[in-house]
Amino acid sequence: MHPRRTALIALAALALSACKTVPTAPEAPAQAAPVAPRKIKIGLALGGGAARGFAHIGVIKALESQGIYPDIVVGTSAGSVVGALYAAGNTGFQLQKIAFDMDEAAISDWALPLFGKSSGVLKGEALQSYVNKTVNNAPMEKLKLPFGAVASDLKSGQPILFQRGNTGMAVRASSAVPGVFQPVVIGGHSYVDGGLVAPVPVRFARDMGADFVIAVNISTQADVQATVSSLDVIMQTFSIMGQRINQFELKDADVVILPALGKMAGNDFNGRNQAILAGEQAAFAVMPQLKARLEAKRKP
């Protein structure tokens, strides 16, 4: 064979060998992009209970220590007081300082009920002023967190959720225990304590857009409440009503925190430190359950 032809055949054979398929390693299966957890709104529903409301501060401190920050706050009576100050931007530790510095006289303005002209021994204006001063006179819609205060319409018995307007006045209405505080007139309607209709305002937290509701129940058990003074009798009445309502209300909460406040009276302002501690302890006791349920809620 001609040498040139032989060379061409060799080159062609080499080219063909180069065109053979070279085995490649199998491609790794495509990994799905991580799915971000669902964004949910946490609601904090703070119940009523007069001076027992200091326990709410301990609950807030415990939640914050675990990186849990509510997006929505709604309160009844004492819960509306703490809720307003919290929604204004105060941390749990700042709330504790406010509580320790609080002078009971600063929120007490006595009225003398004569000849049916007054329906309460406290006017409530001092409480209104105290709250407004502490939130720097910000109206409810200007607070740093969405905030609601629950009160009861004295004529119709219907609940109302205040979310706009004078913060102190809404808190005053929510806290107007009949027979203790005078009713609050707003827009031609008389309002009294929200504990009559929503001792722990869980459903109102839902109404405000909460996907996950943490409820704090500080009401007393009717069988342990002393009935010495007229105030004791009033608070006992609230406890009896509240227990009935809470049987239905608390079922809609994702987690219920129940501080062990024992026989602490509604007018025991000297027990504020113990109440705060009880709130912290109760919150930490349910923290594993709270975190597990919160994580489950966030799963896509």
PDB file of C-alpha atoms in Angstrom:
ATOM      1  CA  MET A   1       0.000   0.000   0.000  1.00  0.00           C
ATOM      2  CA  HIS A   2       1.148   3.499  -0.760  1.00  0.00           C
ATOM      3  CA  PRO A   3       2.796   5.078   2.284  1.00  0.00           C
ATOM      4  CA  ARG A   4       0.700   8.245   1.944  1.00  0.00           C
ATOM      5  CA  ARG A   5      -2.524   6.244   1.768  1.00  0.00           C
ATOM      6  CA  THR A   6      -1.494   4.261   4.845  1.00  0.00           C
ATOM      7  CA  ALA A   7      -0.903   7.468   6.794  1.00  0.00           C
ATOM      8  CA  LEU A   8      -4.352   8.787   5.834  1.00  0.00           C
ATOM      9  CA  ILE A   9      -6.012   5.553   7.000  1.00  0.00           C
ATOM     10  CA  ALA A  10      -4.148   5.768  10.301  1.00  0.00           C
ATOM     11  CA  LEU A  11      -5.248   9.368  10.817  1.00  0.00           C
ATOM     12  CA  ALA A  12      -8.867   8.460  10.043  1.00  0.00           C
ATOM     13  CA  ALA A  13      -8.749   5.580  12.538  1.00  0.00           C
ATOM     14  CA  LEU A  14      -7.340   7.897  15.183  1.00  0.00           C
ATOM     15  CA  ALA A  15     -10.111  10.463  14.547  1.00  0.00           C
ATOM     16  CA  LEU A  16     -12.788   7.761  14.799  1.00  0.00           C
ATOM     17  CA  SER A  17     -11.365   6.524  18.084  1.00  0.00           C
ATOM     18  CA  ALA A  18     -11.488  10.059  19.441  1.00  0.00           C
ATOM     19  CA  CYS A  19     -15.188  10.268  18.564  1.00  0.00           C
ATOM     20  CA  LYS A  20     -16.082   7.311  20.766  1.00  0.00           C
ATOM     21  CA  THR A  21     -18.324   8.188  23.703  1.00  0.00           C
ATOM     22  CA  VAL A  22     -16.358   8.689  26.879  1.00  0.00           C
ATOM     23  CA  PRO A  23     -18.269   7.462  29.954  1.00  0.00           C
ATOM     24  CA  THR A  24     -19.105  10.279  32.370  1.00  0.00           C
ATOM     25  CA  ALA A  25     -19.952  10.210  36.055  1.00  0.00           C
ATOM     26  CA  PRO A  26     -23.714  10.260  36.747  1.00  0.00           C
ATOM     27  CA  GLU A  27     -25.058  13.685  37.558  1.00  0.00           C
ATOM     28  CA  ALA A  28     -26.019  14.329  41.178  1.00  0.00           C
ATOM     29  CA  PRO A  29     -29.755  14.701  41.618  1.00  0.00           C
ATOM     30  CA  ALA A  30     -30.841  18.319  41.801  1.00  0.00           C
ATOM     31  CA  GLN A  31     -31.506  19.356  45.385  1.00  0.00           C
ATOM     32  CA  ALA A  32     -34.697  21.258  46.112  1.00  0.00           C
ATOM     33  CA  ALA A  33     -34.160  24.782  47.324  1.00  0.00           C
ATOM     34  CA  PRO A  34     -34.780  25.088  51.085  1.00  0.00           C
ATOM     35  CA  VAL A  35     -38.290  26.309  51.820  1.00  0.00           C
ATOM     36  CA  ALA A  36     -38.418  29.281  54.132  1.00  0.00           C
ATOM     37  CA  PRO A  37     -40.601  28.870  57.211  1.00  0.00           C
ATOM     38  CA  ARG A  38     -44.028  30.452  57.067  1.00  0.00           C
ATOM     39  CA  LYS A  39     -44.249  33.976  58.383  1.00  0.00           C
ATOM     40  CA  ILE A  40     -46.859  33.970  61.086  1.00  0.00           C
ATOM     41  CA  LYS A  41     -48.158  36.693  63.360  1.00  0.00           C
ATOM     42  CA  ILE A  42     -47.890  36.016  67.063  1.00  0.00           C
ATOM     43  CA  GLY A  43     -50.644  37.483  69.206  1.00  0.00           C
ATOM     44  CA  LEU A  44     -50.343  38.066  72.954  1.00  0.00           C
ATOM     45  CA  ALA A  45     -53.696  38.071  74.793  1.00  0.00           C
ATOM     46  CA  LEU A  46     -53.344  39.513  78.306  1.00  0.00           C
ATOM     47  CA  GLY A  47     -56.166  38.866  80.755  1.00  0.00           C
ATOM     48  CA  GLY A  48     -57.611  40.971  83.561  1.00  0.00           C
ATOM     49  CA  GLY A  49     -56.957  40.641  87.270  1.00  0.00           C
ATOM     50  CA  ALA A  50     -56.093  44.052  88.763  1.00  0.00           C
ATOM     51  CA  ALA A  51     -52.727  43.992  90.618  1.00  0.00           C
ATOM     52  CA  ARG A  52     -52.237  40.384  89.543  1.00  0.00           C
ATOM     53  CA  GLY A  53     -51.534  41.905  86.120  1.00  0.00           C
ATOM     54  CA  PHE A  54     -47.908  42.459  87.133  1.00  0.00           C
ATOM     55  CA  ALA A  55     -47.471  38.789  86.205  1.00  0.00           C
ATOM     56  CA  HIS A  56     -47.854  39.772  82.546  1.00  0.00           C
ATOM     57  CA  ILE A  57     -44.500  41.528  82.788  1.00  0.00           C
ATOM     58  CA  GLY A  58     -42.779  38.315  83.873  1.00  0.00           C
ATOM     59  CA  VAL A  59     -44.329  36.458  80.942  1.00  0.00           C
ATOM     60  CA  ILE A  60     -43.083  39.089  78.500  1.00  0.00           C
ATOM     61  CA  LYS A  61     -39.580  38.945  79.992  1.00  0.00           C
ATOM     62  CA  ALA A  62     -39.497  35.158  79.579  1.00  0.00           C
ATOM     63  CA  LEU A  63     -40.728  35.291  75.990  1.00  0.00           C
ATOM     64  CA  GLU A  64     -38.167  37.909  75.012  1.00  0.00           C
ATOM     65  CA  SER A  65     -35.356  35.910  76.622  1.00  0.00           C
ATOM     66  CA  GLN A  66     -36.193  33.105  74.172  1.00  0.00           C
ATOM     67  CA  GLY A  67     -36.382  35.389  71.147  1.00  0.00           C
ATOM     68  CA  ILE A  68     -40.177  35.341  70.990  1.00  0.00           C
ATOM     69  CA  TYR A  69     -41.609  38.769  70.198  1.00  0.00           C
ATOM     70  CA  PRO A  70     -45.367  39.205  69.707  1.00  0.00           C
ATOM     71  CA  ASP A  71     -46.580  41.045  66.623  1.00  0.00           C
ATOM     72  CA  ILE A  72     -49.991  41.900  68.093  1.00  0.00           C
ATOM     73  CA  VAL A  73     -51.022  42.732  71.669  1.00  0.00           C
ATOM     74  CA  VAL A  74     -54.555  42.834  73.046  1.00  0.00           C
ATOM     75  CA  GLY A  75     -55.535  43.227  76.678  1.00  0.00           C
ATOM     76  CA  THR A  76     -58.438  43.291  79.060  1.00  0.00           C
ATOM     77  CA  SER A  77     -58.419  45.464  82.187  1.00  0.00           C
ATOM     78  CA  ALA A  78     -54.991  45.061  83.839  1.00  0.00           C
ATOM     79  CA  GLY A  79     -53.876  43.315  80.662  1.00  0.00           C
ATOM     80  CA  SER A  80     -54.711  46.440  78.688  1.00  0.00           C
ATOM     81  CA  VAL A  81     -52.488  48.527  80.978  1.00  0.00           C
ATOM     82  CA  VAL A  82     -49.451  46.276  80.513  1.00  0.00           C
ATOM     83  CA  GLY A  83     -50.338  45.721  76.859  1.00  0.00           C
ATOM     84  CA  ALA A  84     -50.413  49.436  76.076  1.00  0.00           C
ATOM     85  CA  LEU A  85     -47.028  50.046  77.689  1.00  0.00           C
ATOM     86  CA  TYR A  86     -45.553  47.044  75.886  1.00  0.00           C
ATOM     87  CA  ALA A  87     -47.022  48.059  72.525  1.00  0.00           C
ATOM     88  CA  ALA A  88     -45.454  51.494  73.036  1.00  0.00           C
ATOM     89  CA  GLY A  89     -42.032  49.871  72.692  1.00  0.00           C
ATOM     90  CA  ASN A  90     -40.983  49.047  76.258  1.00  0.00           C
ATOM     91  CA  THR A  91     -39.084  45.786  76.738  1.00  0.00           C
ATOM     92  CA  GLY A  92     -39.889  43.347  79.511  1.00  0.00           C
ATOM     93  CA  PHE A  93     -37.084  44.736  81.689  1.00  0.00           C
ATOM     94  CA  GLN A  94     -38.252  48.296  81.057  1.00  0.00           C
ATOM     95  CA  LEU A  95     -41.773  47.277  82.030  1.00  0.00           C
ATOM     96  CA  GLN A  96     -40.395  45.808  85.231  1.00  0.00           C
ATOM     97  CA  LYS A  97     -38.699  49.096  86.086  1.00  0.00           C
ATOM     98  CA  ILE A  98     -41.916  50.986  85.351  1.00  0.00           C
ATOM     99  CA  ALA A  99     -43.765  48.589  87.651  1.00  0.00           C
ATOM    100  CA  PHE A 100     -41.305  49.034  90.506  1.00  0.00           C
ATOM    101  CA  ASP A 101     -41.422  52.814  90.128  1.00  0.00           C
ATOM    102  CA  MET A 102     -45.231  52.921  89.966  1.00  0.00           C
ATOM    103  CA  ASP A 103     -46.926  54.686  92.850  1.00  0.00           C
ATOM    104  CA  GLU A 104     -50.398  53.316  93.528  1.00  0.00           C
ATOM    105  CA  ALA A 105     -51.526  56.840  94.397  1.00  0.00           C
ATOM    106  CA  ALA A 106     -50.622  57.959  90.870  1.00  0.00           C
ATOM    107  CA  ILE A 107     -53.455  55.898  89.409  1.00  0.00           C
ATOM    108  CA  SER A 108     -56.014  56.468  92.178  1.00  0.00           C
ATOM    109  CA  ASP A 109     -58.383  59.431  92.062  1.00  0.00           C
ATOM    110  CA  TRP A 110     -61.124  59.050  94.601  1.00  0.00           C
ATOM    111  CA  ALA A 111     -64.682  60.165  93.994  1.00  0.00           C
ATOM    112  CA  LEU A 112     -67.379  60.444  96.646  1.00  0.00           C
ATOM    113  CA  PRO A 113     -70.526  58.670  95.434  1.00  0.00           C
ATOM    114  CA  LEU A 114     -73.402  60.844  96.663  1.00  0.00           C
ATOM    115  CA  PHE A 115     -77.085  60.640  95.815  1.00  0.00           C
ATOM    116  CA  GLY A 116     -76.539  58.453  92.778  1.00  0.00           C
ATOM    117  CA  LYS A 117     -74.350  61.019  91.039  1.00  0.00           C
ATOM    118  CA  SER A 118     -71.354  58.687  90.974  1.00  0.00           C
ATOM    119  CA  SER A 119     -71.286  54.959  90.277  1.00  0.00           C
ATOM    120  CA  GLY A 120     -67.717  54.290  91.376  1.00  0.00           C
ATOM    121  CA  VAL A 121     -65.246  55.269  94.062  1.00  0.00           C
ATOM    122  CA  LEU A 122     -62.472  55.902  91.518  1.00  0.00           C
ATOM    123  CA  LYS A 123     -62.905  58.262  88.599  1.00  0.00           C
ATOM    124  CA  GLY A 124     -60.207  56.652  86.476  1.00  0.00           C
ATOM    125  CA  GLU A 125     -58.840  59.926  85.116  1.00  0.00           C
ATOM    126  CA  ALA A 126     -55.565  59.373  86.986  1.00  0.00           C
ATOM    127  CA  LEU A 127     -55.103  55.990  85.317  1.00  0.00           C
ATOM    128  CA  GLN A 128     -55.827  57.534  81.932  1.00  0.00           C
ATOM    129  CA  SER A 129     -53.272  60.292  82.519  1.00  0.00           C
ATOM    130  CA  TYR A 130     -50.680  57.828  83.802  1.00  0.00           C
ATOM    131  CA  VAL A 131     -50.960  55.614  80.736  1.00  0.00           C
ATOM    132  CA  ASN A 132     -50.882  58.527  78.301  1.00  0.00           C
ATOM    133  CA  LYS A 133     -47.836  60.013  79.991  1.00  0.00           C
ATOM    134  CA  THR A 134     -46.018  56.671  79.941  1.00  0.00           C
ATOM    135  CA  VAL A 135     -46.701  56.132  76.204  1.00  0.00           C
ATOM    136  CA  ASN A 136     -45.694  59.735  75.433  1.00  0.00           C
ATOM    137  CA  ASN A 137     -49.307  60.615  74.560  1.00  0.00           C
ATOM    138  CA  ALA A 138     -49.233  58.412  71.460  1.00  0.00           C
ATOM    139  CA  PRO A 139     -52.683  57.379  70.197  1.00  0.00           C
ATOM    140  CA  MET A 140     -53.334  53.671  69.839  1.00  0.00           C
ATOM    141  CA  GLU A 141     -52.785  53.615  66.084  1.00  0.00           C
ATOM    142  CA  LYS A 142     -49.341  55.223  66.533  1.00  0.00           C
ATOM    143  CA  LEU A 143     -47.958  52.668  68.997  1.00  0.00           C
ATOM    144  CA  LYS A 144     -45.087  50.495  67.790  1.00  0.00           C
ATOM    145  CA  LEU A 145     -47.186  47.317  67.870  1.00  0.00           C
ATOM    146  CA  PRO A 146     -50.832  46.865  66.874  1.00  0.00           C
ATOM    147  CA  PHE A 147     -52.706  47.129  70.163  1.00  0.00           C
ATOM    148  CA  GLY A 148     -56.289  46.536  71.210  1.00  0.00           C
ATOM    149  CA  ALA A 149     -58.123  47.117  74.494  1.00  0.00           C
ATOM    150  CA  VAL A 150     -61.376  45.290  75.231  1.00  0.00           C
ATOM    151  CA  ALA A 151     -64.238  46.969  77.102  1.00  0.00           C
ATOM    152  CA  SER A 152     -67.941  46.247  77.665  1.00  0.00           C
ATOM    153  CA  ASP A 153     -70.807  48.446  76.513  1.00  0.00           C
ATOM    154  CA  LEU A 154     -72.739  49.072  79.725  1.00  0.00           C
ATOM    155  CA  LYS A 155     -76.094  49.392  77.960  1.00  0.00           C
ATOM    156  CA  SER A 156     -75.978  46.567  75.415  1.00  0.00           C
ATOM    157  CA  GLY A 157     -73.529  44.250  77.166  1.00  0.00           C
ATOM    158  CA  GLN A 158     -71.627  43.885  73.908  1.00  0.00           C
ATOM    159  CA  PRO A 159     -67.829  43.821  73.805  1.00  0.00           C
ATOM    160  CA  ILE A 160     -65.896  46.496  71.969  1.00  0.00           C
ATOM    161  CA  LEU A 161     -62.300  46.399  70.812  1.00  0.00           C
ATOM    162  CA  PHE A 162     -60.650  49.805  70.885  1.00  0.00           C
ATOM    163  CA  GLN A 163     -57.810  50.090  68.359  1.00  0.00           C
ATOM    164  CA  ARG A 164     -57.718  53.807  67.596  1.00  0.00           C
ATOM    165  CA  GLY A 165     -57.790  57.038  69.532  1.00  0.00           C
ATOM    166  CA  ASN A 166     -56.738  58.039  73.028  1.00  0.00           C
ATOM    167  CA  THR A 167     -54.680  55.178  74.466  1.00  0.00           C
ATOM    168  CA  GLY A 168     -55.205  56.124  78.100  1.00  0.00           C
ATOM    169  CA  MET A 169     -58.947  56.502  77.683  1.00  0.00           C
ATOM    170  CA  ALA A 170     -59.268  53.081  76.033  1.00  0.00           C
ATOM    171  CA  VAL A 171     -57.267  51.482  78.851  1.00  0.00           C
ATOM    172  CA  ARG A 172     -59.364  53.341  81.412  1.00  0.00           C
ATOM    173  CA  ALA A 173     -62.556  51.996  79.821  1.00  0.00           C
ATOM    174  CA  SER A 174     -61.147  48.472  79.692  1.00  0.00           C
ATOM    175  CA  SER A 175     -60.213  48.703  83.378  1.00  0.00           C
ATOM    176  CA  ALA A 176     -63.411  50.307  84.724  1.00  0.00           C
ATOM    177  CA  VAL A 177     -64.491  47.613  87.191  1.00  0.00           C
ATOM    178  CA  PRO A 178     -68.169  48.317  87.968  1.00  0.00           C
ATOM    179  CA  GLY A 179     -68.612  49.631  91.493  1.00  0.00           C
ATOM    180  CA  VAL A 180     -64.918  50.539  91.728  1.00  0.00           C
ATOM    181  CA  PHE A 181     -64.314  52.785  88.714  1.00  0.00           C
ATOM    182  CA  GLN A 182     -66.848  55.098  87.152  1.00  0.00           C
ATOM    183  CA  PRO A 183     -67.988  54.080  83.643  1.00  0.00           C
ATOM    184  CA  VAL A 184     -66.175  55.820  80.800  1.00  0.00           C
ATOM    185  CA  VAL A 185     -68.244  57.712  78.243  1.00  0.00           C
ATOM    186  CA  ILE A 186     -66.873  57.557  74.697  1.00  0.00           C
ATOM    187  CA  GLY A 187     -68.903  58.608  71.679  1.00  0.00           C
ATOM    188  CA  GLY A 188     -72.098  58.744  73.702  1.00  0.00           C
ATOM    189  CA  HIS A 189     -71.701  55.170  75.028  1.00  0.00           C
ATOM    190  CA  SER A 190     -70.782  54.147  78.561  1.00  0.00           C
ATOM    191  CA  TYR A 191     -68.111  51.481  78.876  1.00  0.00           C
ATOM    192  CA  VAL A 192     -66.938  49.322  81.769  1.00  0.00           C
ATOM    193  CA  ASP A 193     -64.368  46.603  82.406  1.00  0.00           C
ATOM    194  CA  GLY A 194     -63.744  44.219  79.516  1.00  0.00           C
ATOM    195  CA  GLY A 195     -63.531  41.307  81.935  1.00  0.00           C
ATOM    196  CA  LEU A 196     -67.323  41.087  81.826  1.00  0.00           C
ATOM    197  CA  VAL A 197     -67.190  39.844  78.239  1.00  0.00           C
ATOM    198  CA  ALA A 198     -63.595  38.712  77.569  1.00  0.00           C
ATOM    199  CA  PRO A 199     -61.485  37.982  80.678  1.00  0.00           C
ATOM    200  CA  VAL A 200     -58.683  36.761  78.385  1.00  0.00           C
ATOM    201  CA  PRO A 201     -59.232  38.289  74.914  1.00  0.00           C
ATOM    202  CA  VAL A 202     -58.113  35.366  72.731  1.00  0.00           C
ATOM    203  CA  ARG A 203     -60.711  35.779  69.979  1.00  0.00           C
ATOM    204  CA  PHE A 204     -59.921  39.473  69.678  1.00  0.00           C
ATOM    205  CA  ALA A 205     -56.261  38.605  69.085  1.00  0.00           C
ATOM    206  CA  ARG A 206     -57.496  36.378  66.241  1.00  0.00           C
ATOM    207  CA  ASP A 207     -59.686  39.203  64.950  1.00  0.00           C
ATOM    208  CA  MET A 208     -56.628  41.464  64.848  1.00  0.00           C
ATOM    209  CA  GLY A 209     -54.834  38.984  62.585  1.00  0.00           C
ATOM    210  CA  ALA A 210     -52.907  36.691  64.938  1.00  0.00           C
ATOM    211  CA  ASP A 211     -52.070  33.238  63.550  1.00  0.00           C
ATOM    212  CA  PHE A 212     -50.640  31.998  66.855  1.00  0.00           C
ATOM    213  CA  VAL A 213     -52.100  33.192  70.161  1.00  0.00           C
ATOM    214  CA  ILE A 214     -50.342  33.101  73.518  1.00  0.00           C
ATOM    215  CA  ALA A 215     -52.943  33.661  76.238  1.00  0.00           C
ATOM    216  CA  VAL A 216     -52.079  34.731  79.786  1.00  0.00           C
ATOM    217  CA  ASN A 217     -54.769  33.976  82.350  1.00  0.00           C
ATOM    218  CA  ILE A 218     -54.257  35.749  85.691  1.00  0.00           C
ATOM    219  CA  SER A 219     -57.800  35.471  87.025  1.00  0.00           C
ATOM    220  CA  THR A 220     -58.304  34.024  90.476  1.00  0.00           C
ATOM    221  CA  GLN A 221     -59.966  30.732  91.228  1.00  0.00           C
ATOM    222  CA  ALA A 222     -63.312  31.461  92.837  1.00  0.00           C
ATOM    223  CA  ASP A 223     -62.752  28.897  95.596  1.00  0.00           C
ATOM    224  CA  VAL A 224     -59.546  30.538  96.870  1.00  0.00           C
ATOM    225  CA  GLN A 225     -60.499  34.207  96.700  1.00  0.00           C
ATOM    226  CA  ALA A 226     -61.127  35.866 100.059  1.00  0.00           C
ATOM    227  CA  THR A 227     -64.359  37.839 100.445  1.00  0.00           C
ATOM    228  CA  VAL A 228     -63.597  40.267 103.241  1.00  0.00           C
ATOM    229  CA  SER A 229     -64.104  43.683 101.671  1.00  0.00           C
ATOM    230  CA  SER A 230     -66.557  44.971  99.091  1.00  0.00           C
ATOM    231  CA  LEU A 231     -63.744  44.926  96.538  1.00  0.00           C
ATOM    232  CA  ASP A 232     -63.138  41.262  97.348  1.00  0.00           C
ATOM    233  CA  VAL A 233     -66.782  40.519  96.658  1.00  0.00           C
ATOM    234  CA  ILE A 234     -66.631  42.334  93.315  1.00  0.00           C
ATOM    235  CA  MET A 235     -63.481  40.481  92.279  1.00  0.00           C
ATOM    236  CA  GLN A 236     -65.056  37.188  93.399  1.00  0.00           C
ATOM    237  CA  THR A 237     -68.009  37.923  91.131  1.00  0.00           C
ATOM    238  CA  PHE A 238     -65.647  38.580  88.232  1.00  0.00           C
ATOM    239  CA  SER A 239     -63.829  35.321  88.963  1.00  0.00           C
ATOM    240  CA  ILE A 240     -67.039  33.307  88.796  1.00  0.00           C
ATOM    241  CA  MET A 241     -68.098  34.919  85.506  1.00  0.00           C
ATOM    242  CA  GLY A 242     -64.602  34.730  84.108  1.00  0.00           C
ATOM    243  CA  GLN A 243     -64.243  31.013  84.703  1.00  0.00           C
ATOM    244  CA  ARG A 244     -67.370  30.323  82.679  1.00  0.00           C
ATOM    245  CA  ILE A 245     -66.314  32.533  79.781  1.00  0.00           C
ATOM    246  CA  ASN A 246     -62.726  31.278  79.784  1.00  0.00           C
ATOM    247  CA  GLN A 247     -63.885  27.689  79.334  1.00  0.00           C
ATOM    248  CA  PHE A 248     -64.748  28.680  75.777  1.00  0.00           C
ATOM    249  CA  GLU A 249     -62.329  31.552  75.152  1.00  0.00           C
ATOM    250  CA  LEU A 250     -59.113  29.760  76.087  1.00  0.00           C
ATOM    251  CA  LYS A 251     -59.855  26.790  73.832  1.00  0.00           C
ATOM    252  CA  ASP A 252     -58.976  28.986  70.859  1.00  0.00           C
ATOM    253  CA  ALA A 253     -55.499  29.825  72.200  1.00  0.00           C
ATOM    254  CA  ASP A 254     -52.437  27.941  70.950  1.00  0.00           C
ATOM    255  CA  VAL A 255     -50.776  28.148  74.364  1.00  0.00           C
ATOM    256  CA  VAL A 256     -52.208  29.220  77.730  1.00  0.00           C
ATOM    257  CA  ILE A 257     -49.903  30.534  80.456  1.00  0.00           C
ATOM    258  CA  LEU A 258     -51.321  30.401  83.971  1.00  0.00           C
ATOM    259  CA  PRO A 259     -49.111  32.136  86.572  1.00  0.00           C
ATOM    260  CA  ALA A 260     -49.359  30.592  90.054  1.00  0.00           C
ATOM    261  CA  LEU A 261     -50.580  33.658  91.934  1.00  0.00           C
ATOM    262  CA  GLY A 262     -52.440  31.794  94.663  1.00  0.00           C
ATOM    263  CA  LYS A 263     -54.563  34.054  96.843  1.00  0.00           C
ATOM    264  CA  MET A 264     -52.908  37.292  95.713  1.00  0.00           C
ATOM    265  CA  ALA A 265     -55.577  39.972  96.000  1.00  0.00           C
ATOM    266  CA  GLY A 266     -56.455  42.329  93.191  1.00  0.00           C
ATOM    267  CA  ASN A 267     -55.378  45.310  95.287  1.00  0.00           C
ATOM    268  CA  ASP A 268     -52.071  43.836  96.466  1.00  0.00           C
ATOM    269  CA  PHE A 269     -49.627  46.227  94.818  1.00  0.00           C
ATOM    270  CA  ASN A 270     -46.962  45.217  97.323  1.00  0.00           C
ATOM    271  CA  GLY A 271     -46.888  41.775  95.733  1.00  0.00           C
ATOM    272  CA  ARG A 272     -45.767  43.043  92.344  1.00  0.00           C
ATOM    273  CA  ASN A 273     -42.305  41.437  92.550  1.00  0.00           C
ATOM    274  CA  GLN A 274     -43.745  38.006  93.382  1.00  0.00           C
ATOM    275  CA  ALA A 275     -46.303  38.384  90.590  1.00  0.00           C
ATOM    276  CA  ILE A 276     -43.611  39.185  88.025  1.00  0.00           C
ATOM    277  CA  LEU A 277     -41.607  36.162  89.164  1.00  0.00           C
ATOM    278  CA  ALA A 278     -44.701  33.948  88.950  1.00  0.00           C
ATOM    279  CA  GLY A 279     -45.252  35.132  85.382  1.00  0.00           C
ATOM    280  CA  GLU A 280     -41.682  34.249  84.416  1.00  0.00           C
ATOM    281  CA  GLN A 281     -41.873  30.811  86.015  1.00  0.00           C
ATOM    282  CA  ALA A 282     -45.183  29.979  84.363  1.00  0.00           C
ATOM    283  CA  ALA A 283     -43.910  31.034  80.942  1.00  0.00           C
ATOM    284  CA  PHE A 284     -40.719  28.967  81.245  1.00  0.00           C
ATOM    285  CA  ALA A 285     -42.771  25.966  82.383  1.00  0.00           C
ATOM    286  CA  VAL A 286     -44.653  25.875  79.071  1.00  0.00           C
ATOM    287  CA  MET A 287     -41.773  27.097  76.907  1.00  0.00           C
ATOM    288  CA  PRO A 288     -40.905  23.678  75.358  1.00  0.00           C
ATOM    289  CA  GLN A 289     -44.543  23.178  74.396  1.00  0.00           C
ATOM    290  CA  LEU A 290     -44.816  26.751  73.139  1.00  0.00           C
ATOM    291  CA  LYS A 291     -41.716  26.444  70.956  1.00  0.00           C
ATOM    292  CA  ALA A 292     -42.814  23.090  69.530  1.00  0.00           C
ATOM    293  CA  ARG A 293     -46.241  24.397  68.579  1.00  0.00           C
ATOM    294  CA  LEU A 294     -44.776  27.581  67.168  1.00  0.00           C
ATOM    295  CA  GLU A 295     -42.330  25.576  65.035  1.00  0.00           C
ATOM    296  CA  ALA A 296     -45.131  23.339  63.777  1.00  0.00           C
ATOM    297  CA  LYS A 297     -47.172  26.397  62.861  1.00  0.00           C
ATOM    298  CA  ARG A 298     -44.266  27.830  60.866  1.00  0.00           C
ATOM    299  CA  LYS A 299     -43.779  24.730  58.743  1.00  0.00           C
ATOM    300  CA  PRO A 300     -44.820  25.347  55.106  1.00  0.00           C
TER     301      PRO A 300
END
